[in-house]
PDB file of N, CA and C in Angstrom:
ATOM      1  N   MET A   1      14.781   3.600   0.283  1.00 54.00           N
ATOM      2  CA  MET A   1      13.790   3.338  -0.391  1.00 54.00           C
ATOM      3  C   MET A   1      14.313   2.198  -1.132  1.00 54.00           C
ATOM      4  N   ASP A   2      13.534   1.328  -1.638  1.00 72.00           N
ATOM      5  CA  ASP A   2      13.900   0.297  -2.573  1.00 72.00           C
ATOM      6  C   ASP A   2      13.871   0.817  -4.321  1.00 72.00           C
ATOM      7  N   GLU A   3      14.993   0.888  -4.824  1.00 85.00           N
ATOM      8  CA  GLU A   3      15.008   1.322  -5.921  1.00 85.00           C
ATOM      9  C   GLU A   3      13.986   0.703  -7.185  1.00 85.00           C
ATOM     10  N   SER A   4      14.035  -0.724  -6.488  1.00 89.00           N
ATOM     11  CA  SER A   4      13.477  -1.851  -7.968  1.00 89.00           C
ATOM     12  C   SER A   4      11.843  -1.285  -7.849  1.00 89.00           C
ATOM     13  N   LEU A   5      11.281  -0.965  -6.892  1.00 93.00           N
ATOM     14  CA  LEU A   5       9.957  -0.103  -6.995  1.00 93.00           C
ATOM     15  C   LEU A   5      10.108   1.172  -7.733  1.00 93.00           C
ATOM     16  N   TYR A   6      10.573   1.822  -8.139  1.00 92.00           N
ATOM     17  CA  TYR A   6      10.837   3.064  -8.772  1.00 92.00           C
ATOM     18  C   TYR A   6      10.982   2.501 -10.018  1.00 92.00           C
ATOM     19  N   GLN A   7      12.312   1.670 -10.161  1.00 94.00           N
ATOM     20  CA  GLN A   7      12.295   0.982 -11.796  1.00 94.00           C
ATOM     21  C   GLN A   7      10.892   0.502 -12.250  1.00 94.00           C
ATOM     22  N   GLU A   8      10.358  -0.463 -11.447  1.00 93.00           N
ATOM     23  CA  GLU A   8       9.198  -1.121 -11.784  1.00 93.00           C
ATOM     24  C   GLU A   8       8.135   0.084 -12.016  1.00 93.00           C
ATOM     25  N   LEU A   9       7.986   1.264 -11.575  1.00 94.00           N
ATOM     26  CA  LEU A   9       6.763   2.208 -11.840  1.00 94.00           C
ATOM     27  C   LEU A   9       7.497   2.708 -12.941  1.00 94.00           C
ATOM     28  N   THR A  10       8.598   2.759 -13.295  1.00 94.00           N
ATOM     29  CA  THR A  10       9.059   3.881 -14.478  1.00 94.00           C
ATOM     30  C   THR A  10       8.902   2.906 -15.779  1.00 94.00           C
ATOM     31  N   GLN A  11       9.161   1.613 -15.428  1.00 93.00           N
ATOM     32  CA  GLN A  11       8.634   0.438 -16.607  1.00 93.00           C
ATOM     33  C   GLN A  11       7.148   0.493 -17.107  1.00 93.00           C
ATOM     34  N   ALA A  12       6.377   0.518 -16.152  1.00 93.00           N
ATOM     35  CA  ALA A  12       5.062   0.428 -15.976  1.00 93.00           C
ATOM     36  C   ALA A  12       4.203   1.817 -16.803  1.00 93.00           C
ATOM     37  N   LEU A  13       4.750   2.996 -16.550  1.00 93.00           N
ATOM     38  CA  LEU A  13       4.408   4.178 -16.998  1.00 93.00           C
ATOM     39  C   LEU A  13       5.001   4.056 -18.333  1.00 93.00           C
ATOM     40  N   GLU A  14       6.162   3.477 -18.784  1.00 95.00           N
ATOM     41  CA  GLU A  14       6.716   3.617 -20.307  1.00 95.00           C
ATOM     42  C   GLU A  14       5.838   2.440 -21.016  1.00 95.00           C
ATOM     43  N   ALA A  15       5.330   1.497 -20.594  1.00 94.00           N
ATOM     44  CA  ALA A  15       4.583   0.705 -21.068  1.00 94.00           C
ATOM     45  C   ALA A  15       3.266   0.736 -21.207  1.00 94.00           C
ATOM     46  N   GLY A  16       2.755   1.994 -20.455  1.00 93.00           N
ATOM     47  CA  GLY A  16       1.443   2.162 -20.375  1.00 93.00           C
ATOM     48  C   GLY A  16       0.804   1.247 -19.370  1.00 93.00           C
ATOM     49  N   THR A  17       1.069   0.415 -18.707  1.00 94.00           N
ATOM     50  CA  THR A  17       0.215  -0.282 -18.047  1.00 94.00           C
ATOM     51  C   THR A  17       0.253   0.204 -16.917  1.00 94.00           C
ATOM     52  N   PRO A  18      -1.267   0.555 -16.278  1.00 96.00           N
ATOM     53  CA  PRO A  18      -1.672   0.883 -14.762  1.00 96.00           C
ATOM     54  C   PRO A  18      -1.224  -0.028 -13.640  1.00 96.00           C
ATOM     55  N   VAL A  19      -0.734   0.788 -12.615  1.00 97.00           N
ATOM     56  CA  VAL A  19      -0.040  -0.177 -11.648  1.00 97.00           C
ATOM     57  C   VAL A  19      -1.086   0.794 -10.333  1.00 97.00           C
ATOM     58  N   ALA A  20      -0.996   0.139  -9.313  1.00 98.00           N
ATOM     59  CA  ALA A  20      -1.565   1.309  -8.096  1.00 98.00           C
ATOM     60  C   ALA A  20      -0.389   1.446  -7.027  1.00 98.00           C
ATOM     61  N   LEU A  21      -0.175   2.442  -6.438  1.00 97.00           N
ATOM     62  CA  LEU A  21       0.891   2.808  -5.590  1.00 97.00           C
ATOM     63  C   LEU A  21       0.468   3.394  -4.375  1.00 97.00           C
ATOM     64  N   ALA A  22       0.699   2.332  -3.371  1.00 98.00           N
ATOM     65  CA  ALA A  22       0.233   2.578  -1.871  1.00 98.00           C
ATOM     66  C   ALA A  22       1.429   3.410  -1.249  1.00 98.00           C
ATOM     67  N   THR A  23       1.064   4.275  -0.603  1.00 97.00           N
ATOM     68  CA  THR A  23       2.026   5.350   0.282  1.00 97.00           C
ATOM     69  C   THR A  23       1.519   5.558   1.642  1.00 97.00           C
ATOM     70  N   VAL A  24       2.474   4.965   2.444  1.00 97.00           N
ATOM     71  CA  VAL A  24       2.232   5.528   4.033  1.00 97.00           C
ATOM     72  C   VAL A  24       2.029   6.906   3.895  1.00 97.00           C
ATOM     73  N   VAL A  25       0.954   7.594   4.589  1.00 98.00           N
ATOM     74  CA  VAL A  25       1.175   9.244   4.492  1.00 98.00           C
ATOM     75  C   VAL A  25       1.169   9.649   5.922  1.00 98.00           C
ATOM     76  N   ARG A  26       1.013   8.917   7.149  1.00 97.00           N
ATOM     77  CA  ARG A  26       0.571   9.223   8.006  1.00 97.00           C
ATOM     78  C   ARG A  26       0.752   8.157   9.530  1.00 97.00           C
ATOM     79  N   THR A  27       1.208   8.170  10.309  1.00 96.00           N
ATOM     80  CA  THR A  27       1.370   7.425  11.398  1.00 96.00           C
ATOM     81  C   THR A  27       1.154   7.673  12.774  1.00 96.00           C
ATOM     82  N   ARG A  28       0.427   7.400  13.695  1.00 95.00           N
ATOM     83  CA  ARG A  28       0.087   7.052  15.071  1.00 95.00           C
ATOM     84  C   ARG A  28       0.524   5.992  15.954  1.00 95.00           C
ATOM     85  N   GLY A  29       1.480   6.478  16.727  1.00 92.00           N
ATOM     86  CA  GLY A  29       2.096   5.043  17.563  1.00 92.00           C
ATOM     87  C   GLY A  29       2.862   4.326  16.813  1.00 92.00           C
ATOM     88  N   SER A  30       3.049   3.421  17.465  1.00 90.00           N
ATOM     89  CA  SER A  30       3.919   2.148  16.926  1.00 90.00           C
ATOM     90  C   SER A  30       3.278   1.496  15.843  1.00 90.00           C
ATOM     91  N   THR A  31       3.902   1.782  14.496  1.00 91.00           N
ATOM     92  CA  THR A  31       3.383   1.057  13.395  1.00 91.00           C
ATOM     93  C   THR A  31       5.018   0.277  12.687  1.00 91.00           C
ATOM     94  N   PRO A  32       4.621  -0.930  11.809  1.00 90.00           N
ATOM     95  CA  PRO A  32       5.521  -1.558  11.213  1.00 90.00           C
ATOM     96  C   PRO A  32       6.438  -0.768  10.159  1.00 90.00           C
ATOM     97  N   ARG A  33       5.710   0.571   9.493  1.00 92.00           N
ATOM     98  CA  ARG A  33       6.438   1.331   8.733  1.00 92.00           C
ATOM     99  C   ARG A  33       6.263   2.689   9.078  1.00 92.00           C
ATOM    100  N   LYS A  34       6.959   3.390   8.577  1.00 94.00           N
ATOM    101  CA  LYS A  34       6.845   5.086   8.912  1.00 94.00           C
ATOM    102  C   LYS A  34       6.612   5.324   7.245  1.00 94.00           C
ATOM    103  N   VAL A  35       6.297   6.787   7.640  1.00 96.00           N
ATOM    104  CA  VAL A  35       5.610   7.929   6.371  1.00 96.00           C
ATOM    105  C   VAL A  35       6.695   7.617   5.126  1.00 96.00           C
ATOM    106  N   GLY A  36       6.246   7.387   4.040  1.00 96.00           N
ATOM    107  CA  GLY A  36       6.874   7.402   2.810  1.00 96.00           C
ATOM    108  C   GLY A  36       7.141   5.936   2.321  1.00 96.00           C
ATOM    109  N   ALA A  37       7.033   5.057   3.154  1.00 96.00           N
ATOM    110  CA  ALA A  37       6.857   3.698   2.749  1.00 96.00           C
ATOM    111  C   ALA A  37       5.958   3.454   1.495  1.00 96.00           C
ATOM    112  N   LYS A  38       6.453   2.308   0.836  1.00 96.00           N
ATOM    113  CA  LYS A  38       5.435   2.345  -0.474  1.00 96.00           C
ATOM    114  C   LYS A  38       5.325   0.980  -0.745  1.00 96.00           C
ATOM    115  N   MET A  39       4.464   0.731  -1.517  1.00 96.00           N
ATOM    116  CA  MET A  39       3.936  -0.833  -1.976  1.00 96.00           C
ATOM    117  C   MET A  39       3.317  -0.410  -3.451  1.00 96.00           C
ATOM    118  N   LEU A  40       4.248  -1.126  -4.601  1.00 97.00           N
ATOM    119  CA  LEU A  40       3.641  -1.132  -5.774  1.00 97.00           C
ATOM    120  C   LEU A  40       2.804  -2.498  -6.334  1.00 97.00           C
ATOM    121  N   ILE A  41       1.561  -2.097  -6.596  1.00 97.00           N
ATOM    122  CA  ILE A  41       0.721  -3.441  -6.883  1.00 97.00           C
ATOM    123  C   ILE A  41       0.253  -3.199  -8.406  1.00 97.00           C
ATOM    124  N   ARG A  42       0.476  -4.791  -8.931  1.00 95.00           N
ATOM    125  CA  ARG A  42      -0.038  -4.701 -10.507  1.00 95.00           C
ATOM    126  C   ARG A  42      -1.260  -5.134 -10.626  1.00 95.00           C
ATOM    127  N   GLY A  43      -1.696  -5.456 -11.577  1.00 95.00           N
ATOM    128  CA  GLY A  43      -2.834  -5.472 -12.311  1.00 95.00           C
ATOM    129  C   GLY A  43      -3.221  -7.106 -12.061  1.00 95.00           C
ATOM    130  N   ASP A  44      -1.986  -7.941 -11.670  1.00 95.00           N
ATOM    131  CA  ASP A  44      -2.192  -9.706 -11.539  1.00 95.00           C
ATOM    132  C   ASP A  44      -2.241  -9.593 -10.082  1.00 95.00           C
ATOM    133  N   GLY A  45      -2.280  -8.568  -9.142  1.00 95.00           N
ATOM    134  CA  GLY A  45      -2.278  -8.834  -7.954  1.00 95.00           C
ATOM    135  C   GLY A  45      -0.503  -8.905  -7.158  1.00 95.00           C
ATOM    136  N   SER A  46       0.356  -9.138  -8.113  1.00 94.00           N
ATOM    137  CA  SER A  46       1.427  -8.929  -7.288  1.00 94.00           C
ATOM    138  C   SER A  46       1.817  -7.914  -7.217  1.00 94.00           C
ATOM    139  N   PHE A  47       2.887  -7.669  -6.570  1.00 95.00           N
ATOM    140  CA  PHE A  47       3.182  -6.251  -5.802  1.00 95.00           C
ATOM    141  C   PHE A  47       4.851  -6.367  -5.207  1.00 95.00           C
ATOM    142  N   THR A  48       5.665  -4.881  -5.253  1.00 94.00           N
ATOM    143  CA  THR A  48       6.748  -4.836  -4.858  1.00 94.00           C
ATOM    144  C   THR A  48       6.752  -3.870  -3.640  1.00 94.00           C
ATOM    145  N   GLY A  49       7.340  -4.069  -2.740  1.00 94.00           N
ATOM    146  CA  GLY A  49       7.381  -3.150  -1.825  1.00 94.00           C
ATOM    147  C   GLY A  49       6.407  -3.621  -0.509  1.00 94.00           C
ATOM    148  N   THR A  50       6.570  -3.036   0.441  1.00 94.00           N
ATOM    149  CA  THR A  50       5.745  -3.105   1.852  1.00 94.00           C
ATOM    150  C   THR A  50       5.382  -1.995   2.459  1.00 94.00           C
ATOM    151  N   ILE A  51       4.333  -1.962   2.930  1.00 94.00           N
ATOM    152  CA  ILE A  51       3.811  -1.159   3.961  1.00 94.00           C
ATOM    153  C   ILE A  51       3.422  -1.644   5.271  1.00 94.00           C
ATOM    154  N   GLY A  52       4.091  -2.827   5.489  1.00 88.00           N
ATOM    155  CA  GLY A  52       4.062  -3.610   6.871  1.00 88.00           C
ATOM    156  C   GLY A  52       3.633  -4.865   6.874  1.00 88.00           C
ATOM    157  N   GLY A  53       2.975  -5.387   5.839  1.00 85.00           N
ATOM    158  CA  GLY A  53       2.694  -6.952   6.094  1.00 85.00           C
ATOM    159  C   GLY A  53       1.370  -7.665   6.816  1.00 85.00           C
ATOM    160  N   GLY A  54       1.094  -8.452   6.939  1.00 86.00           N
ATOM    161  CA  GLY A  54      -0.198  -8.939   7.821  1.00 86.00           C
ATOM    162  C   GLY A  54      -1.485  -8.380   7.006  1.00 86.00           C
ATOM    163  N   CYS A  55      -2.766  -8.638   7.904  1.00 85.00           N
ATOM    164  CA  CYS A  55      -3.907  -7.900   7.497  1.00 85.00           C
ATOM    165  C   CYS A  55      -3.986  -6.769   7.157  1.00 85.00           C
ATOM    166  N   GLY A  56      -3.302  -5.899   7.547  1.00 88.00           N
ATOM    167  CA  GLY A  56      -3.185  -4.399   7.106  1.00 88.00           C
ATOM    168  C   GLY A  56      -2.795  -4.220   5.578  1.00 88.00           C
ATOM    169  N   GLU A  57      -1.747  -4.935   5.230  1.00 92.00           N
ATOM    170  CA  GLU A  57      -1.069  -4.791   4.166  1.00 92.00           C
ATOM    171  C   GLU A  57      -2.562  -5.692   2.948  1.00 92.00           C
ATOM    172  N   ALA A  58      -2.985  -6.571   3.291  1.00 93.00           N
ATOM    173  CA  ALA A  58      -3.961  -7.279   3.033  1.00 93.00           C
ATOM    174  C   ALA A  58      -4.903  -6.502   2.215  1.00 93.00           C
ATOM    175  N   GLU A  59      -5.753  -5.725   3.319  1.00 94.00           N
ATOM    176  CA  GLU A  59      -6.617  -4.497   3.246  1.00 94.00           C
ATOM    177  C   GLU A  59      -6.328  -3.525   2.116  1.00 94.00           C
ATOM    178  N   VAL A  60      -4.895  -3.274   2.243  1.00 96.00           N
ATOM    179  CA  VAL A  60      -4.430  -2.131   1.208  1.00 96.00           C
ATOM    180  C   VAL A  60      -4.294  -2.593  -0.180  1.00 96.00           C
ATOM    181  N   TRP A  61      -3.695  -3.931  -0.445  1.00 97.00           N
ATOM    182  CA  TRP A  61      -3.710  -4.580  -1.476  1.00 97.00           C
ATOM    183  C   TRP A  61      -5.239  -4.813  -2.204  1.00 97.00           C
ATOM    184  N   GLN A  62      -6.306  -5.345  -1.443  1.00 97.00           N
ATOM    185  CA  GLN A  62      -7.566  -5.191  -1.807  1.00 97.00           C
ATOM    186  C   GLN A  62      -8.153  -3.851  -2.294  1.00 97.00           C
ATOM    187  N   GLU A  63      -8.021  -2.773  -1.563  1.00 98.00           N
ATOM    188  CA  GLU A  63      -8.353  -1.363  -2.015  1.00 98.00           C
ATOM    189  C   GLU A  63      -7.455  -0.932  -3.268  1.00 98.00           C
ATOM    190  N   ALA A  64      -6.226  -1.569  -3.834  1.00 97.00           N
ATOM    191  CA  ALA A  64      -5.456  -1.023  -4.685  1.00 97.00           C
ATOM    192  C   ALA A  64      -6.001  -1.774  -5.688  1.00 97.00           C
ATOM    193  N   MET A  65      -6.452  -2.842  -5.582  1.00 98.00           N
ATOM    194  CA  MET A  65      -6.835  -3.312  -6.665  1.00 98.00           C
ATOM    195  C   MET A  65      -8.359  -2.720  -7.322  1.00 98.00           C
ATOM    196  N   ALA A  66      -8.937  -2.535  -6.211  1.00 98.00           N
ATOM    197  CA  ALA A  66     -10.232  -1.789  -6.656  1.00 98.00           C
ATOM    198  C   ALA A  66      -9.966  -0.462  -7.467  1.00 98.00           C
ATOM    199  N   ALA A  67      -8.979   0.228  -6.673  1.00 98.00           N
ATOM    200  CA  ALA A  67      -8.496   1.734  -7.404  1.00 98.00           C
ATOM    201  C   ALA A  67      -8.062   1.251  -9.091  1.00 98.00           C
ATOM    202  N   LEU A  68      -7.333   0.126  -9.168  1.00 97.00           N
ATOM    203  CA  LEU A  68      -6.830  -0.396 -10.287  1.00 97.00           C
ATOM    204  C   LEU A  68      -8.275  -0.252 -11.334  1.00 97.00           C
ATOM    205  N   GLU A  69      -9.365  -0.819 -10.738  1.00 97.00           N
ATOM    206  CA  GLU A  69     -10.638  -1.018 -11.769  1.00 97.00           C
ATOM    207  C   GLU A  69     -11.303   0.566 -11.700  1.00 97.00           C
ATOM    208  N   ASP A  70     -11.357   1.110 -10.774  1.00 97.00           N
ATOM    209  CA  ASP A  70     -12.086   2.230 -10.822  1.00 97.00           C
ATOM    210  C   ASP A  70     -11.399   3.704 -10.859  1.00 97.00           C
ATOM    211  N   GLY A  71     -10.204   3.615 -11.030  1.00 96.00           N
ATOM    212  CA  GLY A  71      -9.388   4.579 -10.958  1.00 96.00           C
ATOM    213  C   GLY A  71      -9.274   5.894 -10.146  1.00 96.00           C
ATOM    214  N   ARG A  72     -10.116   5.527  -8.704  1.00 98.00           N
ATOM    215  CA  ARG A  72      -9.989   6.771  -8.011  1.00 98.00           C
ATOM    216  C   ARG A  72      -9.611   6.547  -6.656  1.00 98.00           C
ATOM    217  N   PRO A  73      -8.640   7.276  -6.401  1.00 98.00           N
ATOM    218  CA  PRO A  73      -7.967   7.365  -5.331  1.00 98.00           C
ATOM    219  C   PRO A  73      -8.387   7.228  -3.682  1.00 98.00           C
ATOM    220  N   ARG A  74      -7.904   6.648  -3.111  1.00 98.00           N
ATOM    221  CA  ARG A  74      -8.439   6.475  -1.721  1.00 98.00           C
ATOM    222  C   ARG A  74      -7.200   6.526  -0.374  1.00 98.00           C
ATOM    223  N   VAL A  75      -8.022   7.040   0.616  1.00 98.00           N
ATOM    224  CA  VAL A  75      -7.023   6.675   1.789  1.00 98.00           C
ATOM    225  C   VAL A  75      -7.775   5.367   2.699  1.00 98.00           C
ATOM    226  N   VAL A  76      -6.863   4.642   2.989  1.00 97.00           N
ATOM    227  CA  VAL A  76      -6.941   3.333   3.841  1.00 97.00           C
ATOM    228  C   VAL A  76      -6.393   3.723   5.362  1.00 97.00           C
ATOM    229  N   VAL A  77      -7.468   3.339   6.348  1.00 96.00           N
ATOM    230  CA  VAL A  77      -6.684   3.708   7.643  1.00 96.00           C
ATOM    231  C   VAL A  77      -6.288   2.011   8.152  1.00 96.00           C
ATOM    232  N   VAL A  78      -5.483   1.861   8.737  1.00 93.00           N
ATOM    233  CA  VAL A  78      -4.971   0.744   8.964  1.00 93.00           C
ATOM    234  C   VAL A  78      -4.828   0.725  10.506  1.00 93.00           C
ATOM    235  N   ASP A  79      -5.666   0.052  11.045  1.00 91.00           N
ATOM    236  CA  ASP A  79      -5.681   0.279  12.397  1.00 91.00           C
ATOM    237  C   ASP A  79      -5.152  -0.944  13.468  1.00 91.00           C
ATOM    238  N   LEU A  80      -3.923  -0.768  14.063  1.00 87.00           N
ATOM    239  CA  LEU A  80      -3.318  -1.886  14.303  1.00 87.00           C
ATOM    240  C   LEU A  80      -3.277  -2.066  15.730  1.00 87.00           C
ATOM    241  N   THR A  81      -4.649  -1.043  16.497  1.00 85.00           N
ATOM    242  CA  THR A  81      -4.743  -1.223  17.949  1.00 85.00           C
ATOM    243  C   THR A  81      -5.653  -2.137  18.402  1.00 85.00           C
ATOM    244  N   GLU A  82      -6.475  -2.502  17.585  1.00 71.00           N
ATOM    245  CA  GLU A  82      -7.663  -3.342  18.013  1.00 71.00           C
ATOM    246  C   GLU A  82      -7.085  -4.895  18.452  1.00 71.00           C
ATOM    247  N   PRO A  83      -7.360  -5.784  19.465  1.00 65.00           N
ATOM    248  CA  PRO A  83      -6.786  -6.855  19.773  1.00 65.00           C
ATOM    249  C   PRO A  83      -7.481  -7.917  18.738  1.00 65.00           C
ATOM    250  N   THR A  84      -6.647  -8.872  18.223  1.00 58.00           N
ATOM    251  CA  THR A  84      -6.852  -9.565  17.263  1.00 58.00           C
ATOM    252  C   THR A  84      -6.439 -11.208  17.837  1.00 58.00           C
ATOM    253  N   ASP A  85      -7.204 -12.348  16.938  1.00 59.00           N
ATOM    254  CA  ASP A  85      -6.869 -13.792  17.636  1.00 59.00           C
ATOM    255  C   ASP A  85      -5.585 -13.908  17.016  1.00 59.00           C
ATOM    256  N   GLY A  86      -4.878 -13.561  16.213  1.00 58.00           N
ATOM    257  CA  GLY A  86      -3.553 -13.669  15.581  1.00 58.00           C
ATOM    258  C   GLY A  86      -2.718 -12.721  16.261  1.00 58.00           C
ATOM    259  N   GLU A  87      -1.278 -12.997  15.556  1.00 57.00           N
ATOM    260  CA  GLU A  87      -0.180 -12.226  16.104  1.00 57.00           C
ATOM    261  C   GLU A  87      -0.178 -11.227  14.892  1.00 57.00           C
ATOM    262  N   ASP A  88      -0.599 -10.682  13.848  1.00 53.00           N
ATOM    263  CA  ASP A  88      -0.244  -9.740  12.711  1.00 53.00           C
ATOM    264  C   ASP A  88      -0.573  -8.570  13.241  1.00 53.00           C
ATOM    265  N   LYS A  89      -1.178  -8.103  14.544  1.00 50.00           N
ATOM    266  CA  LYS A  89      -1.319  -6.910  14.647  1.00 50.00           C
ATOM    267  C   LYS A  89      -0.861  -6.334  16.054  1.00 50.00           C
ATOM    268  N   ILE A  90       0.409  -6.748  15.987  1.00 62.00           N
ATOM    269  CA  ILE A  90       1.187  -6.342  17.366  1.00 62.00           C
ATOM    270  C   ILE A  90       1.734  -5.013  17.655  1.00 62.00           C
ATOM    271  N   CYS A  91       1.575  -4.414  16.634  1.00 68.00           N
ATOM    272  CA  CYS A  91       2.283  -2.757  16.679  1.00 68.00           C
ATOM    273  C   CYS A  91       1.785  -1.774  17.777  1.00 68.00           C
ATOM    274  N   GLY A  92       0.106  -2.099  17.319  1.00 81.00           N
ATOM    275  CA  GLY A  92      -0.230  -1.089  18.375  1.00 81.00           C
ATOM    276  C   GLY A  92      -0.652   0.343  18.023  1.00 81.00           C
ATOM    277  N   GLY A  93      -0.327   0.762  16.517  1.00 90.00           N
ATOM    278  CA  GLY A  93      -0.482   2.089  16.061  1.00 90.00           C
ATOM    279  C   GLY A  93      -1.671   2.057  14.792  1.00 90.00           C
ATOM    280  N   VAL A  94      -1.521   3.290  14.267  1.00 94.00           N
ATOM    281  CA  VAL A  94      -2.641   3.602  13.230  1.00 94.00           C
ATOM    282  C   VAL A  94      -1.639   4.135  12.074  1.00 94.00           C
ATOM    283  N   MET A  95      -1.750   3.703  10.909  1.00 96.00           N
ATOM    284  CA  MET A  95      -1.080   4.344   9.369  1.00 96.00           C
ATOM    285  C   MET A  95      -2.467   4.685   8.521  1.00 96.00           C
ATOM    286  N   ASP A  96      -2.216   5.714   8.130  1.00 97.00           N
ATOM    287  CA  ASP A  96      -2.812   6.106   6.996  1.00 97.00           C
ATOM    288  C   ASP A  96      -2.074   5.852   5.647  1.00 97.00           C
ATOM    289  N   ILE A  97      -2.816   5.059   4.651  1.00 98.00           N
ATOM    290  CA  ILE A  97      -2.290   5.059   3.514  1.00 98.00           C
ATOM    291  C   ILE A  97      -2.903   5.396   2.453  1.00 98.00           C
ATOM    292  N   PHE A  98      -2.419   6.136   1.680  1.00 98.00           N
ATOM    293  CA  PHE A  98      -2.888   6.686   0.262  1.00 98.00           C
ATOM    294  C   PHE A  98      -2.473   5.649  -1.027  1.00 98.00           C
ATOM    295  N   VAL A  99      -3.851   5.556  -1.767  1.00 98.00           N
ATOM    296  CA  VAL A  99      -3.743   4.310  -2.763  1.00 98.00           C
ATOM    297  C   VAL A  99      -4.235   5.016  -3.942  1.00 98.00           C
ATOM    298  N   GLU A 100      -3.431   5.288  -5.054  1.00 98.00           N
ATOM    299  CA  GLU A 100      -3.362   5.937  -6.060  1.00 98.00           C
ATOM    300  C   GLU A 100      -3.339   4.882  -7.530  1.00 98.00           C
ATOM    301  N   ARG A 101      -4.067   4.773  -8.493  1.00 97.00           N
ATOM    302  CA  ARG A 101      -3.935   4.305  -9.662  1.00 97.00           C
ATOM    303  C   ARG A 101      -2.777   5.274 -10.622  1.00 97.00           C
ATOM    304  N   VAL A 102      -1.930   5.009 -11.030  1.00 95.00           N
ATOM    305  CA  VAL A 102      -0.696   5.412 -11.875  1.00 95.00           C
ATOM    306  C   VAL A 102      -0.591   4.842 -13.185  1.00 95.00           C
ATOM    307  N   GLY A 103      -0.819   5.625 -14.010  1.00 87.00           N
ATOM    308  CA  GLY A 103      -0.720   5.180 -15.376  1.00 87.00           C
ATOM    309  C   GLY A 103      -1.565   4.902 -16.118  1.00 87.00           C
TER     310      GLY A 103
END
C-alpha cells in the first residue's frame, strides 16, 4: 500500500479537512485491483491512489464527490463485464467499492 495515501489521510484528519476514502471491498472475476486497494479523494477533486482507472474509477470519483457533499457512505459496484466501445473495461470482473467521507 502506498504510504503517501495514509500520510495524506492523517494530514487531512489533523487539519479537519474532509476527504473521501474509496476501498475495494469485494471482487469477482478478473479486476484491475484487488480487495484493499484504496483511493483518497480531496474536495477539490484531486486524488491519491487508484482503484483501477478508467470509467470505473471515474464513477467512484463521482460518488466520492457526492459523499463529500452529503456525508453518506455508499457502495459502488463497478461492473467490468459489459462490452464497451472503448478499451477501458478489458478486465471482465466486478468490484464493490466502499466510499466514505472521513474527517
